[in-house]
mmCIF file of C-alpha atoms in Angstrom:
data_model
loop_
_atom_site.group_PDB
_atom_site.id
_atom_site.type_symbol
_atom_site.label_atom_id
_atom_site.label_comp_id
_atom_site.label_asym_id
_atom_site.label_seq_id
_atom_site.Cartn_x
_atom_site.Cartn_y
_atom_site.Cartn_z
ATOM 1 C CA MET A 525 13.530 9.536 2.135
ATOM 2 C CA THR A 526 9.935 8.878 2.283
ATOM 3 C CA ASP A 527 9.920 7.790 -1.402
ATOM 4 C CA HIS A 528 11.711 4.644 -0.218
ATOM 5 C CA LEU A 529 9.321 4.005 2.664
ATOM 6 C CA GLN A 530 6.323 4.706 0.210
ATOM 7 C CA GLN A 531 7.665 2.209 -2.260
ATOM 8 C CA ALA A 532 8.233 -0.416 0.501
ATOM 9 C CA ARG A 533 4.639 0.149 1.703
ATOM 10 C CA ASP A 534 3.238 -0.169 -1.721
ATOM 11 C CA ASP A 535 5.163 -3.456 -2.338
ATOM 12 C CA LEU A 536 4.046 -4.816 0.936
ATOM 13 C CA GLU A 537 0.351 -3.909 0.258
ATOM 14 C CA GLU A 538 0.689 -5.834 -3.044
ATOM 15 C CA ALA A 539 2.280 -8.800 -1.147
ATOM 16 C CA ALA A 540 -0.477 -8.874 1.368
ATOM 17 C CA LYS A 541 -2.970 -9.322 -1.408
ATOM 18 C CA SER A 542 -1.610 -12.643 -2.416
ATOM 19 C CA ALA A 543 -0.215 -13.819 0.945
ATOM 20 C CA ASP A 544 -1.300 -16.886 2.762
ATOM 21 C CA ASP A 545 -2.993 -16.247 6.233
ATOM 22 C CA ASP A 546 0.008 -17.259 8.117
ATOM 23 C CA VAL A 547 2.219 -14.359 6.867
ATOM 24 C CA ARG A 548 -0.493 -11.812 5.921
ATOM 25 C CA ASP A 549 -0.675 -10.424 9.483
ATOM 26 C CA ASP A 550 3.057 -9.820 9.700
ATOM 27 C CA ILE A 551 2.927 -8.097 6.340
ATOM 28 C CA ARG A 552 0.116 -5.901 7.317
ATOM 29 C CA GLU A 553 1.586 -4.961 10.561
ATOM 30 C CA THR A 554 4.781 -3.865 8.861
ATOM 31 C CA THR A 555 2.835 -2.054 6.111
ATOM 32 C CA ASP A 556 0.860 -0.136 8.859
ATOM 33 C CA ALA A 557 4.222 0.858 10.478
ATOM 34 C CA PHE A 558 5.600 2.236 7.208
ATOM 35 C CA SER A 559 2.328 4.050 6.553
ATOM 36 C CA ASP A 560 2.712 5.842 9.872
ATOM 37 C CA TYR A 561 6.206 6.898 8.946
ATOM 38 C CA VAL A 562 5.154 8.115 5.509
ATOM 39 C CA MET A 563 2.339 10.228 6.975
ATOM 40 C CA SER A 564 4.378 11.733 9.729
ATOM 41 C CA ASP A 565 7.680 13.605 10.268
ATOM 42 C CA THR A 566 8.989 10.618 12.328
ATOM 43 C CA GLN A 567 11.690 8.563 10.649
ATOM 44 C CA PRO A 568 12.549 5.013 11.688
ATOM 45 C CA ASP A 569 16.012 4.529 13.069
ATOM 46 C CA HIS A 570 18.391 1.782 12.444
ATOM 47 C CA ALA A 571 17.116 -0.410 15.300
ATOM 48 C CA LEU A 572 13.411 -0.127 14.108
ATOM 49 C CA LEU A 573 14.370 -0.816 10.560
ATOM 50 C CA ASP A 574 16.361 -3.803 11.527
ATOM 51 C CA GLU A 575 13.353 -5.164 13.445
ATOM 52 C CA ARG A 576 11.072 -4.681 10.455
ATOM 53 C CA LEU A 577 13.667 -6.090 8.066
ATOM 54 C CA ASN A 578 14.090 -9.185 10.143
ATOM 55 C CA THR A 579 10.303 -9.703 10.191
ATOM 56 C CA LEU A 580 10.234 -9.295 6.339
ATOM 57 C CA ARG A 581 13.080 -11.687 5.855
ATOM 58 C CA GLN A 582 11.295 -14.354 7.907
ATOM 59 C CA VAL A 583 8.103 -13.650 5.849
ATOM 60 C CA SER A 584 10.038 -13.997 2.656
ATOM 61 C CA GLN A 585 11.258 -17.440 3.604
ATOM 62 C CA GLN A 586 7.670 -18.565 4.239
ATOM 63 C CA ALA A 587 6.133 -16.936 1.134
ATOM 64 C CA ASP A 588 6.142 -17.875 -2.482
ATOM 65 C CA GLY A 589 5.219 -16.420 -5.865
ATOM 66 C CA ASN A 590 4.067 -12.769 -6.102
ATOM 67 C CA THR A 591 4.162 -12.438 -2.331
ATOM 68 C CA GLU A 592 7.782 -13.437 -2.057
ATOM 69 C CA THR A 593 8.681 -11.258 -4.993
ATOM 70 C CA LYS A 594 7.056 -8.122 -3.490
ATOM 71 C CA VAL A 595 8.421 -8.758 0.000
ATOM 72 C CA GLU A 596 11.918 -9.141 -1.425
ATOM 73 C CA SER A 597 11.399 -5.884 -3.362
ATOM 74 C CA ALA A 598 10.420 -4.106 -0.192
ATOM 75 C CA ILE A 599 13.384 -5.605 1.592
ATOM 76 C CA GLU A 600 15.768 -4.264 -1.083
ATOM 77 C CA THR A 601 14.188 -0.749 -0.972
ATOM 78 C CA LEU A 602 14.366 -0.710 2.857
ATOM 79 C CA GLU A 603 18.006 -1.756 2.801
ATOM 80 C CA ASN A 604 18.724 1.022 0.346
ATOM 81 C CA TYR A 605 16.873 3.487 2.600
ATOM 82 C CA ARG A 606 18.710 2.265 5.702
ATOM 83 C CA GLU A 607 22.075 3.215 4.087
ATOM 84 C CA THR A 608 20.948 6.852 3.863
ATOM 85 C CA ILE A 609 20.142 7.358 7.495
ATOM 86 C CA ASP A 610 22.625 8.182 10.243
ATOM 87 C CA GLN A 611 23.223 5.729 13.044
ATOM 88 C CA ALA A 612 22.505 6.788 16.522
#
């Protein structure tokens, strides 16, 4: 469970390093949220994941190069994680 969130967080940290200013804040905000989940016993539910995934999809459309690659990797990891959690 947290392996997926950790991997997504790691990908997003890498993405933030090469991101333009206009998307860096969105990436860092999402990275911080996943850091909180990794460090606590709280799991994001479908609604929270959907919100974060929507943000990352928008970032992916605005990004290029390594930033886009890392964001897309995080999206794929989170989509796989989302399939493992129960819907409310």
